[in-house]
Amino acid sequence: MSQWYRIDNTGKIFHAVSSSSNSAVFRVSMVLTEMIDPVILQDALDVVATRFPSLMLRVRKGLFWDFLEQNDAILEVKKETDYPCAPIERQENNAYLIRVLYFNNRISVEVFHSLTDGGGAEAFIKTLTYQYLKLKGNELTPDESIMLPSEEPLDEEVEDSFVRYATDSRLKGLSAKDPKSYQILGTPLSPRGINLVQGQMASKALNTYAKSRGTSLTGLLTSVLIQTIFQQRHGINESEIVTVAIPVSLRKAFPSRTIRNFFSVSNISVRVTEETSMDDIIKEVTDQLIQKTEKSYLQEGIDRFFSFQKNPFLRIVPVFIKYPIMRFAFNWAGESRKTLTLTNLGNVKLPDSMRPYVKYMDIVLYPTKKSPINCGVATVNDTFTITFARAIEENDLIKEFFKNISHMTGLKVTVQSNEWGE
């Protein structure tokens, strides 16, 4: 009998809100020093797939909630031909909600967000790349940063950790306590697609600079983004605020080995005026980051997600009525209360023996209709990579961001683009 899983608390929202303009598909990539051999990559994927059962699933329709079921079809490696984070057409992907792509020296894993978050996708691509390099004949010595393909999956890896750590189901569900925020406007790319603009800097030097300004790397990036958005504003006024939504992995504050979704989102909001200095922005951002990553604040988010799932009304309403309600609530209490999203995988750990074969790593977060520019950050081998994904023609904001951060830090930024839509 096939194994099946309830969709986790966060995943249910992505099922409800995904659309042609909101694919809910994100990407993590590992860029190697040599061209990818697709045959060996397929062999590696065949081995690794069994290690991650909570990713090897198909969606089944239910009356009250959709659910996920074990998928025994072959997950095929494919050469990348489409734009990044395109909607996953299940009939073309053996019904999987995950795809593995290659292009030149890049391995990419694209995932429908109902399956997992950045932490789960990071674990998967590290194991896949490790196995690929092993099959290529390289001598690798694993460490605790790799989930070995030979290991049996643990029950903890497939648990819904929101259920495990929820403490108060009396909290209301979606919250609208964050004020509405300035939204980036632009001309949608035609044909529809996603343009990537990627910048790279020396990670240690950037971290050192952030500390010299009394903040973290995430705090520095958020501050520069807010300043740049204000500089590039079109119609923004002092009654509006700029909000950067930052996904926060819950695994550190609430120990968990789950490969499924286990994250919260902290909205960092600043009301900027012509008199607001960069120091003012950095202080406000840093104070909010400290407050909104405290365990008590994150616990409230867990309880809110859990109570949302347990809402008696939502439990008894059929999916065809429930999903439009959830989509409206998401746009009202989520999308309208952020300007863009910044997701940071942090400093990705690899075994020392694996590092010489890896150039850099990146993460791409899909843009949406109300948030047409988003960005993702990953660091490996002292290479900091920030990737902007945009679904609009206008790219002045991105250009100005790189100018601002280079001018501020004095560090060189190497910029490249996939040239989609240009």
Coordinates of C-alpha atoms in Angstrom, one line a residue, residues 13-310:
I13 CA -1.4 27.6 1.7
F14 CA 0.9 27.1 -1.3
H15 CA -1.6 24.6 -2.8
A16 CA -4.4 27.2 -2.4
V17 CA -2.6 30.3 -3.8
S18 CA -0.5 28.9 -6.7
S19 CA -1.5 30.2 -10.1
S20 CA 0.0 31.1 -13.5
S21 CA 1.4 34.3 -11.9
N22 CA 2.4 32.7 -8.7
S23 CA 4.0 29.3 -9.5
A24 CA 5.0 28.7 -5.8
V25 CA 8.1 27.0 -7.3
F26 CA 11.5 27.9 -5.9
R27 CA 15.0 26.7 -7.0
V28 CA 18.3 25.8 -5.4
S29 CA 21.3 25.3 -7.7
M30 CA 24.8 23.9 -7.3
V31 CA 27.3 25.2 -9.8
L32 CA 30.3 22.9 -10.3
T33 CA 33.7 23.3 -11.8
E34 CA 33.0 20.9 -14.7
M35 CA 30.2 20.3 -17.2
I36 CA 27.4 18.0 -16.0
D37 CA 27.1 14.5 -17.3
P38 CA 23.3 13.9 -17.4
V39 CA 23.6 10.1 -17.4
I40 CA 25.6 10.1 -14.2
L41 CA 23.3 12.7 -12.7
Q42 CA 20.3 10.4 -13.5
D43 CA 22.1 7.5 -11.8
A44 CA 22.8 9.7 -8.8
L45 CA 19.2 10.8 -8.6
D46 CA 17.9 7.2 -8.7
V47 CA 20.0 6.4 -5.7
V48 CA 19.2 9.6 -3.7
A49 CA 15.5 9.6 -4.4
T50 CA 14.8 6.8 -1.9
R51 CA 16.6 8.8 0.8
F52 CA 14.0 11.6 0.6
P53 CA 10.6 9.9 0.6
S54 CA 8.8 13.1 1.6
L55 CA 9.9 14.7 -1.7
M56 CA 9.0 11.8 -4.0
L57 CA 5.3 12.4 -3.9
R58 CA 2.3 13.2 -6.1
V59 CA -0.7 15.2 -5.1
R60 CA -4.2 13.6 -4.7
K61 CA -7.4 15.6 -4.6
G62 CA -9.5 15.2 -1.4
L63 CA -12.9 16.6 -0.5
F64 CA -11.7 18.8 2.4
W65 CA -7.9 18.9 1.8
D66 CA -5.6 17.7 -0.9
F67 CA -3.0 15.1 0.3
L68 CA 0.3 13.7 -0.9
E69 CA 0.9 10.1 -1.9
Q70 CA 4.1 8.1 -2.6
N71 CA 5.0 8.3 -6.3
D72 CA 6.7 5.2 -7.7
A73 CA 7.3 6.6 -11.2
I74 CA 10.8 7.5 -12.4
L75 CA 11.9 11.1 -11.6
E76 CA 13.7 12.0 -14.8
V77 CA 16.7 14.4 -15.0
K78 CA 16.0 17.0 -17.7
K79 CA 18.1 19.6 -19.6
E80 CA 17.0 23.1 -18.6
T81 CA 15.1 24.8 -21.5
D82 CA 12.4 26.9 -19.7
Y83 CA 12.7 30.0 -17.5
P84 CA 13.5 29.4 -13.8
C85 CA 10.7 28.5 -11.4
A86 CA 8.1 27.9 -14.2
P87 CA 4.9 26.2 -13.0
I88 CA 5.4 22.4 -12.7
E89 CA 3.1 20.7 -15.1
R90 CA 2.4 17.4 -13.4
Q91 CA 1.4 15.5 -16.5
E92 CA 4.9 16.3 -18.0
N93 CA 6.8 15.4 -14.9
N94 CA 5.4 12.0 -14.0
A95 CA 3.2 13.8 -11.5
Y96 CA 6.1 14.8 -9.3
L97 CA 6.2 18.2 -7.6
I98 CA 9.9 18.4 -7.9
R99 CA 12.2 18.5 -10.9
V100 CA 16.0 18.1 -11.4
L101 CA 17.6 20.1 -14.2
Y102 CA 21.0 20.5 -15.6
F103 CA 22.6 23.1 -17.8
N104 CA 26.3 23.3 -18.6
N105 CA 27.9 23.0 -15.1
R106 CA 24.8 23.7 -13.1
I107 CA 22.6 21.2 -11.2
S108 CA 19.2 22.7 -10.3
V109 CA 16.4 21.4 -8.1
E110 CA 13.0 23.2 -8.5
V111 CA 10.4 22.4 -5.9
F112 CA 6.7 23.2 -5.4
H113 CA 6.7 24.9 -2.0
S114 CA 4.1 22.6 -0.5
L115 CA 6.7 19.9 -0.4
T116 CA 9.5 21.6 1.5
D117 CA 11.3 24.8 2.2
G118 CA 14.8 26.1 1.5
G119 CA 16.3 23.9 4.3
G120 CA 14.8 20.7 2.9
A121 CA 15.8 21.6 -0.7
E122 CA 19.3 22.4 0.4
A123 CA 19.7 19.0 2.1
F124 CA 18.5 17.3 -1.0
I125 CA 20.7 19.1 -3.5
K126 CA 23.8 18.6 -1.3
T127 CA 23.2 14.8 -1.1
L128 CA 22.4 14.7 -4.9
T129 CA 25.6 16.6 -5.7
Y130 CA 27.6 14.4 -3.3
Q131 CA 26.4 11.2 -4.9
Y132 CA 27.0 12.6 -8.4
L133 CA 30.6 13.5 -7.6
K134 CA 31.1 10.1 -6.1
L135 CA 29.8 8.3 -9.2
K136 CA 32.1 10.5 -11.3
G137 CA 35.0 8.8 -9.4
N138 CA 36.0 11.5 -7.0
E139 CA 37.3 10.6 -3.6
L140 CA 35.0 12.2 -1.1
T141 CA 34.9 11.9 2.7
P142 CA 31.4 12.7 4.1
D143 CA 30.7 14.6 7.3
E144 CA 27.6 15.5 9.3
S145 CA 26.6 18.1 6.7
I146 CA 25.6 15.4 4.2
M147 CA 22.6 13.1 4.5
L148 CA 24.2 10.0 3.1
P149 CA 22.2 8.1 0.4
S150 CA 23.0 4.8 2.2
E151 CA 21.2 5.9 5.4
E152 CA 17.6 4.9 6.1
P153 CA 15.2 7.8 6.3
L154 CA 14.2 8.7 9.9
D155 CA 10.7 9.2 11.1
E156 CA 11.7 12.7 12.3
E157 CA 12.6 13.7 8.7
V158 CA 9.0 13.3 7.5
E159 CA 7.2 14.8 10.5
D160 CA 5.1 17.9 10.5
S161 CA 7.1 19.9 13.0
F162 CA 4.4 22.6 13.2
V163 CA 2.2 20.0 14.9
R164 CA 5.0 18.9 17.2
Y165 CA 5.7 22.4 18.5
A166 CA 2.3 24.0 18.5
T167 CA 1.3 25.1 22.0
D168 CA -1.8 27.3 21.8
S169 CA -4.5 26.6 19.2
R170 CA -6.7 29.5 20.5
L171 CA -4.7 32.0 18.5
K172 CA -6.4 33.4 15.5
G173 CA -5.3 32.2 12.1
L174 CA -3.9 34.6 9.5
S175 CA -2.9 37.9 11.0
A176 CA -3.3 41.4 9.5
K177 CA -1.4 43.2 12.2
D178 CA 1.3 44.2 9.8
P179 CA 0.3 47.4 7.9
K180 CA -0.1 47.5 4.1
S181 CA 3.2 48.2 2.4
Y182 CA 4.5 49.9 -0.7
Q183 CA 4.3 47.6 -3.7
I184 CA 6.6 47.5 -6.7
L185 CA 4.9 48.2 -10.0
G186 CA 6.0 47.4 -13.5
T187 CA 5.3 46.0 -16.9
P188 CA 4.9 42.2 -17.0
L189 CA 7.4 40.4 -19.1
S190 CA 5.9 39.2 -22.4
P191 CA 6.0 36.4 -23.0
R192 CA 5.7 35.5 -19.4
G193 CA 8.9 34.4 -17.7
I194 CA 11.5 35.2 -15.0
N195 CA 14.6 37.2 -15.5
L196 CA 17.5 36.5 -13.1
V197 CA 20.1 39.1 -12.2
Q198 CA 22.8 37.6 -10.0
G199 CA 25.6 39.3 -8.1
Q200 CA 28.6 37.8 -6.3
M201 CA 30.9 39.2 -3.6
A202 CA 33.5 37.9 -1.1
S203 CA 31.4 36.6 1.8
K204 CA 33.9 37.1 4.6
A205 CA 34.6 40.7 3.6
L206 CA 30.9 41.4 3.4
N207 CA 30.2 39.9 6.8
T208 CA 33.1 41.9 8.3
Y209 CA 31.6 45.1 6.9
A210 CA 28.1 44.2 8.2
K211 CA 29.5 43.7 11.7
S212 CA 31.3 47.1 11.5
R213 CA 27.9 48.7 10.9
G214 CA 26.5 46.9 14.0
T215 CA 24.3 44.4 12.1
S216 CA 24.2 41.0 10.4
L217 CA 24.6 40.1 6.8
T218 CA 20.8 39.8 6.5
G219 CA 20.4 43.1 8.3
L220 CA 22.8 44.8 5.9
L221 CA 21.1 43.4 2.8
T222 CA 17.6 44.3 4.1
S223 CA 18.7 47.8 4.9
V224 CA 20.2 48.4 1.5
L225 CA 17.1 47.0 -0.2
I226 CA 14.9 49.3 1.8
Q227 CA 17.0 52.3 1.0
T228 CA 17.2 51.4 -2.7
I229 CA 13.4 50.9 -2.9
F230 CA 12.8 54.3 -1.4
Q231 CA 15.3 55.9 -3.8
Q232 CA 13.6 54.2 -6.8
R233 CA 10.1 54.8 -5.6
H234 CA 7.3 55.6 -8.0
G235 CA 4.5 57.4 -6.2
I236 CA 5.6 56.3 -2.7
N237 CA 4.8 58.8 0.0
E238 CA 5.6 59.2 3.7
S239 CA 2.4 57.5 4.8
E240 CA 3.6 54.2 3.2
I241 CA 6.3 51.9 4.5
V242 CA 8.7 49.5 2.8
T243 CA 8.6 45.9 4.0
V244 CA 11.0 43.1 3.4
A245 CA 9.6 39.7 4.2
I246 CA 12.3 37.3 5.5
P247 CA 11.6 33.6 5.8
V248 CA 13.1 32.2 9.0
S249 CA 14.0 28.5 9.4
L250 CA 12.5 27.3 12.7
R251 CA 14.9 24.3 13.0
K252 CA 17.4 26.1 15.1
A253 CA 15.0 27.5 17.7
F254 CA 12.9 24.4 17.6
P255 CA 15.2 21.4 17.0
S256 CA 13.9 19.4 14.1
R257 CA 15.3 17.1 11.4
T258 CA 12.2 17.5 9.2
I259 CA 12.7 17.8 5.4
R260 CA 9.2 19.2 5.1
N261 CA 8.2 22.9 5.5
F262 CA 9.2 24.3 8.8
F263 CA 9.7 28.1 8.6
S264 CA 8.1 31.3 9.5
V265 CA 8.1 34.8 7.9
S266 CA 9.3 37.9 9.7
N267 CA 8.2 41.2 8.1
I268 CA 10.8 43.9 8.6
S269 CA 9.1 47.3 8.0
V270 CA 10.6 50.8 7.9
R271 CA 8.9 54.1 7.2
V272 CA 11.5 56.0 5.2
T273 CA 11.6 59.7 4.6
E274 CA 14.1 62.1 2.9
E275 CA 15.6 62.7 6.4
T276 CA 16.1 59.0 7.2
S277 CA 19.8 58.1 7.2
M278 CA 21.3 54.7 6.4
D279 CA 22.3 54.4 10.0
D280 CA 18.7 55.0 11.0
I281 CA 17.5 52.2 8.6
I282 CA 20.2 49.8 9.8
K283 CA 19.3 50.4 13.5
E284 CA 15.6 49.9 12.9
V285 CA 16.1 46.8 10.7
T286 CA 18.5 45.2 13.2
D287 CA 16.2 45.9 16.2
Q288 CA 13.3 44.3 14.3
L289 CA 15.4 41.3 13.2
I290 CA 16.4 40.6 16.8
Q291 CA 12.8 40.9 18.1
K292 CA 11.2 38.9 15.3
T293 CA 13.6 36.0 15.4
E294 CA 13.3 35.5 19.2
K295 CA 11.8 32.1 20.1
S296 CA 8.7 33.6 21.7
Y297 CA 7.9 35.5 18.5
L298 CA 8.5 32.4 16.3
Q299 CA 6.3 30.3 18.7
E300 CA 3.4 32.7 18.1
G301 CA 3.9 32.1 14.3
I302 CA 3.8 28.3 14.8
D303 CA 0.7 28.5 16.9
R304 CA -1.0 30.8 14.3
F305 CA -0.3 28.3 11.5
F306 CA -1.5 25.4 13.6
S307 CA -4.7 27.2 14.6
F308 CA -5.3 28.1 11.0
Q309 CA -5.4 24.4 10.1
K310 CA -7.6 23.5 13.0

